[in-house]
Amino acid sequence: MARKVRIEYPGATYHIISRGNYRKDLFTIGESGRSFEKALFEVAERCEWKLHAYVIMSNHYHLALQIKEPNLVEGMRWLQSTFANRFNRFTGEKGHVFQGRYKSLLIEPERPLLGLVDYIHLNPVRAGIVSLKDLKTYKLSSFPKFFAKQPKSGLFRKDFLSRASLPDTLSGMKHYWERLEVVDEGKAEHREAMANQYCRGWIIAGKAFRKQIVEQYSEEEISESIGKSGKRELREAHWETVLRRLMEEIQKSEVDIKKDKKAAKWKVSIARQMRRQCTASNPWLGERLNMGHASRVSNLINGNI
């Protein structure tokens, strides 16, 4: 079966995560970390990507990137296959280098972008490799490179600095570094919360942006990379969009859902249309339309009651 496409559109921003096969160390062998970094800047130039942040750890990497054109899949294929070929060539190994498909979380390019950049830059601190005051010494990261007067081509600090109300200058970066002290806190529970927020699901965004994406893409375009919870969220959001449209057509409201009988004719009619027009489940319809148990909904739709 062919893989479903990932969500791509001009200007989309992503959190990309990928791990070495079997979670083994991948970027600490010889100059493998530098080799991956070199390939990353090559693909950023080829595809005109904006790198807001990146960090290369021992067995995985994180990227915060923005695409100019819908070329995430094409660029990531080039990046991972090019690095894999180079890695296998200088190690004499064969086979897969990365653990399955990379994960791509869609990012709202407003406040969530700043939090994601913080999370990525703090990875070496959370791993206990360096302290926050020595973070600039961790070379396989965008963090120290943002302290250049003119950051390397492909790197962009202006967007996340502006979201922290800081100027795109060395002074702005120094204040950003100071800000990370507050963000990190050093508490295990806080760090775990950051990981849950920026590495789980399929999207990091507020309700309005989520709604915009849901309305833009059909269920068939949902990527395999978003996981079961993400698929369920998008699927149910599509159902909600269809339901709102159908209710508007017959001028029904949330008040009507609560006050009218479970077997009200208009509810049964909408439930039947929902089943024809989308994949809305009976349990969801029963709860959303206040129609009772899923089996009751099924009997009402089929005319058995």
mmCIF file of C-alpha atoms in Angstrom:
data_model
loop_
_atom_site.group_PDB
_atom_site.id
_atom_site.type_symbol
_atom_site.label_atom_id
_atom_site.label_comp_id
_atom_site.label_asym_id
_atom_site.label_seq_id
_atom_site.Cartn_x
_atom_site.Cartn_y
_atom_site.Cartn_z
ATOM 1 C CA MET A 1 0.000 0.000 0.000
ATOM 2 C CA ALA A 2 1.343 3.440 -0.937
ATOM 3 C CA ARG A 3 2.193 5.765 1.921
ATOM 4 C CA LYS A 4 -0.047 8.742 2.470
ATOM 5 C CA VAL A 5 1.398 12.142 1.798
ATOM 6 C CA ARG A 6 2.529 14.501 4.533
ATOM 7 C CA ILE A 7 0.847 17.863 4.935
ATOM 8 C CA GLU A 8 2.816 20.302 2.793
ATOM 9 C CA TYR A 9 2.102 23.858 1.669
ATOM 10 C CA PRO A 10 4.205 26.982 0.950
ATOM 11 C CA GLY A 11 5.449 28.506 4.180
ATOM 12 C CA ALA A 12 4.696 25.483 6.382
ATOM 13 C CA THR A 13 6.850 25.117 9.489
ATOM 14 C CA TYR A 14 7.778 21.771 11.045
ATOM 15 C CA HIS A 15 9.459 20.064 13.962
ATOM 16 C CA ILE A 16 11.395 17.180 12.402
ATOM 17 C CA ILE A 17 12.652 14.312 14.565
ATOM 18 C CA SER A 18 14.564 11.239 13.439
ATOM 19 C CA ARG A 19 16.565 8.563 15.274
ATOM 20 C CA GLY A 20 19.354 6.199 14.397
ATOM 21 C CA ASN A 21 18.399 2.607 13.658
ATOM 22 C CA TYR A 22 17.896 0.569 16.847
ATOM 23 C CA ARG A 23 18.515 3.865 18.737
ATOM 24 C CA LYS A 24 22.247 3.242 18.394
ATOM 25 C CA ASP A 25 24.721 6.111 18.449
ATOM 26 C CA LEU A 26 24.915 7.526 14.969
ATOM 27 C CA PHE A 27 26.403 11.013 15.097
ATOM 28 C CA THR A 28 29.348 10.312 17.413
ATOM 29 C CA ILE A 29 31.224 7.997 15.040
ATOM 30 C CA GLY A 30 34.194 9.859 13.585
ATOM 31 C CA GLU A 31 32.991 12.981 11.825
ATOM 32 C CA SER A 32 29.456 11.645 11.255
ATOM 33 C CA GLY A 33 27.884 14.541 13.156
ATOM 34 C CA ARG A 34 29.724 17.094 11.027
ATOM 35 C CA SER A 35 28.810 15.110 7.924
ATOM 36 C CA PHE A 36 25.102 15.276 8.750
ATOM 37 C CA GLU A 37 25.374 18.975 9.537
ATOM 38 C CA LYS A 38 27.034 19.569 6.168
ATOM 39 C CA ALA A 39 24.248 17.669 4.374
ATOM 40 C CA LEU A 40 21.646 19.686 6.319
ATOM 41 C CA PHE A 41 23.019 22.989 5.066
ATOM 42 C CA GLU A 42 23.280 21.564 1.557
ATOM 43 C CA VAL A 43 19.607 20.587 1.478
ATOM 44 C CA ALA A 44 18.581 23.906 3.047
ATOM 45 C CA GLU A 45 20.264 25.668 0.126
ATOM 46 C CA ARG A 46 18.857 23.269 -2.482
ATOM 47 C CA CYS A 47 15.289 23.508 -1.203
ATOM 48 C CA GLU A 48 15.398 27.106 0.084
ATOM 49 C CA TRP A 49 14.538 26.024 3.617
ATOM 50 C CA LYS A 50 14.701 28.367 6.587
ATOM 51 C CA LEU A 51 16.398 26.652 9.537
ATOM 52 C CA HIS A 52 15.050 28.253 12.710
ATOM 53 C CA ALA A 53 16.922 25.789 14.928
ATOM 54 C CA TYR A 54 18.577 22.389 14.917
ATOM 55 C CA VAL A 55 20.483 20.115 17.235
ATOM 56 C CA ILE A 56 22.307 16.881 16.476
ATOM 57 C CA MET A 57 22.529 14.527 19.453
ATOM 58 C CA SER A 58 24.304 11.159 19.712
ATOM 59 C CA ASN A 59 21.511 9.072 18.153
ATOM 60 C CA HIS A 60 18.871 11.530 16.958
ATOM 61 C CA TYR A 61 18.317 15.047 15.672
ATOM 62 C CA HIS A 62 15.720 17.824 15.879
ATOM 63 C CA LEU A 63 15.016 20.467 13.233
ATOM 64 C CA ALA A 64 12.729 23.492 13.255
ATOM 65 C CA LEU A 65 12.422 24.395 9.600
ATOM 66 C CA GLN A 66 10.172 26.327 7.272
ATOM 67 C CA ILE A 67 9.669 25.424 3.621
ATOM 68 C CA LYS A 68 9.229 27.955 0.841
ATOM 69 C CA GLU A 69 7.613 25.442 -1.511
ATOM 70 C CA PRO A 70 5.900 22.079 -0.823
ATOM 71 C CA ASN A 71 9.171 20.124 -0.874
ATOM 72 C CA LEU A 72 9.534 18.701 2.638
ATOM 73 C CA VAL A 73 9.295 15.072 1.515
ATOM 74 C CA GLU A 74 11.656 15.608 -1.408
ATOM 75 C CA GLY A 75 14.206 17.450 0.749
ATOM 76 C CA MET A 76 14.066 15.017 3.660
ATOM 77 C CA ARG A 77 14.496 12.076 1.300
ATOM 78 C CA TRP A 78 17.626 13.709 -0.118
ATOM 79 C CA LEU A 79 18.976 14.605 3.344
ATOM 80 C CA GLN A 80 18.578 11.199 4.927
ATOM 81 C CA SER A 81 19.610 9.144 1.912
ATOM 82 C CA THR A 82 22.647 11.347 1.196
ATOM 83 C CA PHE A 83 23.838 11.121 4.787
ATOM 84 C CA ALA A 84 23.157 7.364 4.915
ATOM 85 C CA ASN A 85 25.255 6.794 1.784
ATOM 86 C CA ARG A 86 28.118 8.889 3.163
ATOM 87 C CA PHE A 87 27.887 7.233 6.582
ATOM 88 C CA ASN A 88 27.918 3.700 5.186
ATOM 89 C CA ARG A 89 30.773 4.598 2.872
ATOM 90 C CA PHE A 90 33.138 5.775 5.605
ATOM 91 C CA THR A 91 32.083 3.143 8.173
ATOM 92 C CA GLY A 92 31.875 0.204 5.781
ATOM 93 C CA GLU A 93 28.392 -0.616 7.066
ATOM 94 C CA LYS A 94 25.327 -1.504 5.017
ATOM 95 C CA GLY A 95 21.583 -1.183 5.424
ATOM 96 C CA HIS A 96 19.292 1.352 7.041
ATOM 97 C CA VAL A 97 20.803 4.154 9.065
ATOM 98 C CA PHE A 98 17.615 5.740 10.434
ATOM 99 C CA GLN A 99 14.814 4.161 12.443
ATOM 100 C CA GLY A 100 11.815 4.148 10.106
ATOM 101 C CA ARG A 101 10.263 7.356 8.834
ATOM 102 C CA TYR A 102 11.126 10.698 10.350
ATOM 103 C CA LYS A 103 8.441 12.427 12.404
ATOM 104 C CA SER A 104 7.146 15.792 11.239
ATOM 105 C CA LEU A 105 4.952 17.914 13.503
ATOM 106 C CA LEU A 106 3.268 20.904 11.910
ATOM 107 C CA ILE A 107 4.049 24.119 13.814
ATOM 108 C CA GLU A 108 1.972 27.265 14.059
ATOM 109 C CA PRO A 109 4.484 29.956 13.000
ATOM 110 C CA GLU A 110 3.618 32.296 15.866
ATOM 111 C CA ARG A 111 4.261 31.819 19.596
ATOM 112 C CA PRO A 112 4.670 27.996 19.368
ATOM 113 C CA LEU A 113 7.730 28.477 17.150
ATOM 114 C CA LEU A 114 9.606 30.225 19.970
ATOM 115 C CA GLY A 115 8.854 27.418 22.413
ATOM 116 C CA LEU A 116 10.011 24.820 19.902
ATOM 117 C CA VAL A 117 13.298 26.651 19.256
ATOM 118 C CA ASP A 118 13.840 26.810 23.033
ATOM 119 C CA TYR A 119 13.182 23.086 23.327
ATOM 120 C CA ILE A 120 15.617 22.224 20.530
ATOM 121 C CA HIS A 121 18.414 24.443 21.813
ATOM 122 C CA LEU A 122 18.069 23.063 25.354
ATOM 123 C CA ASN A 123 18.453 19.417 24.279
ATOM 124 C CA PRO A 124 22.163 19.165 25.236
ATOM 125 C CA VAL A 125 21.383 20.732 28.624
ATOM 126 C CA ARG A 126 18.541 18.304 29.317
ATOM 127 C CA ALA A 127 20.806 15.412 28.317
ATOM 128 C CA GLY A 128 23.433 16.569 30.836
ATOM 129 C CA ILE A 129 26.089 17.047 28.140
ATOM 130 C CA VAL A 130 26.674 20.736 28.868
ATOM 131 C CA SER A 131 25.411 23.279 31.349
ATOM 132 C CA LEU A 132 23.327 26.221 30.211
ATOM 133 C CA LYS A 133 26.240 28.609 30.744
ATOM 134 C CA ASP A 134 28.387 26.418 28.430
ATOM 135 C CA LEU A 135 25.694 25.872 25.796
ATOM 136 C CA LYS A 136 27.709 27.772 23.173
ATOM 137 C CA THR A 137 30.371 25.038 23.341
ATOM 138 C CA TYR A 138 27.970 22.443 21.930
ATOM 139 C CA LYS A 139 28.948 22.754 18.277
ATOM 140 C CA LEU A 140 26.421 20.441 16.583
ATOM 141 C CA SER A 141 23.626 22.944 17.088
ATOM 142 C CA SER A 142 22.337 26.165 15.614
ATOM 143 C CA PHE A 143 22.691 27.890 19.004
ATOM 144 C CA PRO A 144 26.395 28.848 18.860
ATOM 145 C CA LYS A 145 26.115 29.688 15.156
ATOM 146 C CA PHE A 146 23.439 32.291 15.863
ATOM 147 C CA PHE A 147 26.076 34.318 17.731
ATOM 148 C CA ALA A 148 27.845 35.146 14.478
ATOM 149 C CA LYS A 149 27.245 38.680 13.257
ATOM 150 C CA GLN A 150 25.863 37.155 10.066
ATOM 151 C CA PRO A 151 24.656 33.573 10.738
ATOM 152 C CA LYS A 152 25.533 30.889 8.212
ATOM 153 C CA SER A 153 23.375 30.839 5.078
ATOM 154 C CA GLY A 154 20.216 28.857 5.757
ATOM 155 C CA LEU A 155 19.975 29.856 9.426
ATOM 156 C CA PHE A 156 17.324 32.377 10.467
ATOM 157 C CA ARG A 157 17.098 33.797 13.979
ATOM 158 C CA LYS A 158 14.926 36.840 13.259
ATOM 159 C CA ASP A 159 11.596 35.005 13.518
ATOM 160 C CA PHE A 160 12.069 33.405 16.922
ATOM 161 C CA LEU A 161 13.855 36.453 18.368
ATOM 162 C CA SER A 162 10.977 38.693 17.304
ATOM 163 C CA ARG A 163 8.537 36.377 19.089
ATOM 164 C CA ALA A 164 10.578 36.961 22.244
ATOM 165 C CA SER A 165 10.415 40.737 21.542
ATOM 166 C CA LEU A 166 14.166 40.775 20.893
ATOM 167 C CA PRO A 167 16.123 42.390 18.041
ATOM 168 C CA ASP A 168 17.874 40.352 15.346
ATOM 169 C CA THR A 169 21.315 41.243 16.716
ATOM 170 C CA LEU A 170 24.082 39.749 18.867
ATOM 171 C CA SER A 171 22.605 41.670 21.779
ATOM 172 C CA GLY A 172 19.258 40.036 21.052
ATOM 173 C CA MET A 173 20.903 36.596 21.144
ATOM 174 C CA LYS A 174 22.559 37.375 24.488
ATOM 175 C CA HIS A 175 19.180 38.294 25.945
ATOM 176 C CA TYR A 176 17.698 35.146 24.394
ATOM 177 C CA TRP A 177 20.398 33.078 26.155
ATOM 178 C CA GLU A 178 19.459 34.728 29.456
ATOM 179 C CA ARG A 179 15.812 33.963 28.727
ATOM 180 C CA LEU A 180 16.616 30.241 28.420
ATOM 181 C CA GLU A 181 17.503 30.188 32.111
ATOM 182 C CA VAL A 182 13.885 30.919 32.920
ATOM 183 C CA VAL A 183 12.556 28.504 30.298
ATOM 184 C CA ASP A 184 14.683 25.547 31.412
ATOM 185 C CA GLU A 185 14.132 25.730 35.186
ATOM 186 C CA GLY A 186 16.067 22.457 35.551
ATOM 187 C CA LYS A 187 13.082 20.565 36.950
ATOM 188 C CA ALA A 188 12.519 17.055 35.642
ATOM 189 C CA GLU A 189 8.750 17.468 35.488
ATOM 190 C CA HIS A 190 9.087 20.718 33.547
ATOM 191 C CA ARG A 191 11.447 19.126 31.045
ATOM 192 C CA GLU A 192 9.088 16.181 30.609
ATOM 193 C CA ALA A 193 6.222 18.599 29.984
ATOM 194 C CA MET A 194 8.272 20.318 27.264
ATOM 195 C CA ALA A 195 8.959 16.970 25.589
ATOM 196 C CA ASN A 196 5.254 16.107 25.666
ATOM 197 C CA GLN A 197 4.322 19.486 24.241
ATOM 198 C CA TYR A 198 6.816 19.636 21.396
ATOM 199 C CA CYS A 199 7.362 15.984 20.413
ATOM 200 C CA ARG A 200 3.951 14.319 20.671
ATOM 201 C CA GLY A 201 0.966 14.312 18.364
ATOM 202 C CA TRP A 202 0.910 15.815 14.882
ATOM 203 C CA ILE A 203 0.646 19.585 15.369
ATOM 204 C CA ILE A 204 1.766 22.287 17.810
ATOM 205 C CA ALA A 205 -0.768 25.074 17.514
ATOM 206 C CA GLY A 206 -3.744 26.891 18.969
ATOM 207 C CA LYS A 207 -7.370 26.047 18.178
ATOM 208 C CA ALA A 208 -7.730 28.554 15.332
ATOM 209 C CA PHE A 209 -4.689 27.261 13.435
ATOM 210 C CA ARG A 210 -5.730 23.628 13.990
ATOM 211 C CA LYS A 211 -9.186 24.430 12.610
ATOM 212 C CA GLN A 212 -7.628 26.106 9.573
ATOM 213 C CA ILE A 213 -5.533 23.019 8.779
ATOM 214 C CA VAL A 214 -8.416 20.611 9.360
ATOM 215 C CA GLU A 215 -10.638 22.518 6.957
ATOM 216 C CA GLN A 216 -7.868 22.660 4.358
ATOM 217 C CA TYR A 217 -7.121 18.917 4.225
ATOM 218 C CA SER A 218 -9.361 15.907 3.702
ATOM 219 C CA GLU A 219 -9.194 12.723 5.778
ATOM 220 C CA GLU A 220 -7.478 10.964 2.858
ATOM 221 C CA GLU A 221 -4.612 13.470 3.009
ATOM 222 C CA ILE A 222 -3.820 12.775 6.656
ATOM 223 C CA SER A 223 -0.216 11.675 6.960
ATOM 224 C CA GLU A 224 0.811 8.387 8.509
ATOM 225 C CA SER A 225 3.416 10.322 10.464
ATOM 226 C CA ILE A 226 0.909 12.043 12.752
ATOM 227 C CA GLY A 227 0.087 8.918 14.778
ATOM 228 C CA LYS A 228 -3.195 7.471 16.009
ATOM 229 C CA SER A 229 -4.121 10.331 18.332
ATOM 230 C CA GLY A 230 -3.428 12.889 15.629
ATOM 231 C CA LYS A 231 -5.479 10.980 13.082
ATOM 232 C CA ARG A 232 -8.371 10.734 15.520
ATOM 233 C CA GLU A 233 -8.202 14.459 16.248
ATOM 234 C CA LEU A 234 -8.189 15.403 12.575
ATOM 235 C CA ARG A 235 -10.903 12.868 11.746
ATOM 236 C CA GLU A 236 -13.220 14.115 14.481
ATOM 237 C CA ALA A 237 -12.530 17.711 13.517
ATOM 238 C CA HIS A 238 -13.654 16.888 9.971
ATOM 239 C CA TRP A 239 -16.810 15.329 11.374
ATOM 240 C CA GLU A 240 -17.423 18.478 13.391
ATOM 241 C CA THR A 241 -17.074 20.636 10.272
ATOM 242 C CA VAL A 242 -19.617 18.517 8.371
ATOM 243 C CA LEU A 243 -21.995 18.524 11.351
ATOM 244 C CA ARG A 244 -21.888 22.313 11.703
ATOM 245 C CA ARG A 245 -22.687 22.728 8.021
ATOM 246 C CA LEU A 246 -25.632 20.317 8.159
ATOM 247 C CA MET A 247 -27.041 21.977 11.280
ATOM 248 C CA GLU A 248 -26.751 25.427 9.746
ATOM 249 C CA GLU A 249 -28.739 24.217 6.713
ATOM 250 C CA ILE A 250 -31.720 23.297 8.913
ATOM 251 C CA GLN A 251 -31.132 26.144 11.387
ATOM 252 C CA LYS A 252 -30.434 23.963 14.420
ATOM 253 C CA SER A 253 -28.147 24.903 17.309
ATOM 254 C CA GLU A 254 -26.366 23.432 20.341
ATOM 255 C CA VAL A 255 -29.428 24.371 22.383
ATOM 256 C CA ASP A 256 -31.579 22.165 20.139
ATOM 257 C CA ILE A 257 -29.174 19.253 20.592
ATOM 258 C CA LYS A 258 -29.610 19.434 24.366
ATOM 259 C CA LYS A 259 -33.353 20.085 24.597
ATOM 260 C CA ASP A 260 -34.728 17.915 21.761
ATOM 261 C CA LYS A 261 -35.427 14.197 22.160
ATOM 262 C CA LYS A 262 -32.679 11.648 21.469
ATOM 263 C CA ALA A 263 -34.722 10.230 18.585
ATOM 264 C CA ALA A 264 -35.757 13.620 17.137
ATOM 265 C CA LYS A 265 -36.302 13.291 13.391
ATOM 266 C CA TRP A 266 -33.808 16.027 12.549
ATOM 267 C CA LYS A 267 -31.108 14.284 14.595
ATOM 268 C CA VAL A 268 -31.720 10.977 12.851
ATOM 269 C CA SER A 269 -31.678 12.724 9.469
ATOM 270 C CA ILE A 270 -28.344 14.414 10.213
ATOM 271 C CA ALA A 271 -26.865 11.177 11.572
ATOM 272 C CA ARG A 272 -27.779 9.398 8.323
ATOM 273 C CA GLN A 273 -26.242 12.185 6.241
ATOM 274 C CA MET A 274 -23.098 12.116 8.386
ATOM 275 C CA ARG A 275 -22.742 8.389 7.815
ATOM 276 C CA ARG A 276 -23.079 8.918 4.046
ATOM 277 C CA GLN A 277 -20.813 11.956 3.748
ATOM 278 C CA CYS A 278 -17.986 11.027 6.117
ATOM 279 C CA THR A 279 -16.768 8.279 8.414
ATOM 280 C CA ALA A 280 -18.437 9.586 11.591
ATOM 281 C CA SER A 281 -18.791 6.722 14.065
ATOM 282 C CA ASN A 282 -21.991 5.841 15.919
ATOM 283 C CA PRO A 283 -20.386 6.424 19.358
ATOM 284 C CA TRP A 284 -19.304 9.913 18.283
ATOM 285 C CA LEU A 285 -22.747 10.714 16.823
ATOM 286 C CA GLY A 286 -24.469 9.404 19.938
ATOM 287 C CA GLU A 287 -22.433 11.661 22.199
ATOM 288 C CA ARG A 288 -22.240 14.709 19.940
ATOM 289 C CA LEU A 289 -25.954 14.772 19.006
ATOM 290 C CA ASN A 290 -27.162 13.567 22.412
ATOM 291 C CA MET A 291 -28.752 10.480 20.829
ATOM 292 C CA GLY A 292 -27.691 7.902 23.381
ATOM 293 C CA HIS A 293 -25.700 4.683 23.064
ATOM 294 C CA ALA A 294 -24.015 3.740 19.772
ATOM 295 C CA SER A 295 -26.344 0.751 19.310
ATOM 296 C CA ARG A 296 -29.362 3.067 19.633
ATOM 297 C CA VAL A 297 -27.881 5.412 17.044
ATOM 298 C CA SER A 298 -27.377 2.445 14.696
ATOM 299 C CA ASN A 299 -30.979 1.311 15.132
ATOM 300 C CA LEU A 300 -32.307 4.851 14.551
ATOM 301 C CA ILE A 301 -30.221 5.299 11.392
ATOM 302 C CA ASN A 302 -31.358 1.920 10.057
ATOM 303 C CA GLY A 303 -35.004 2.576 10.904
ATOM 304 C CA ASN A 304 -35.229 -0.204 13.484
ATOM 305 C CA ILE A 305 -36.771 2.060 16.142
#
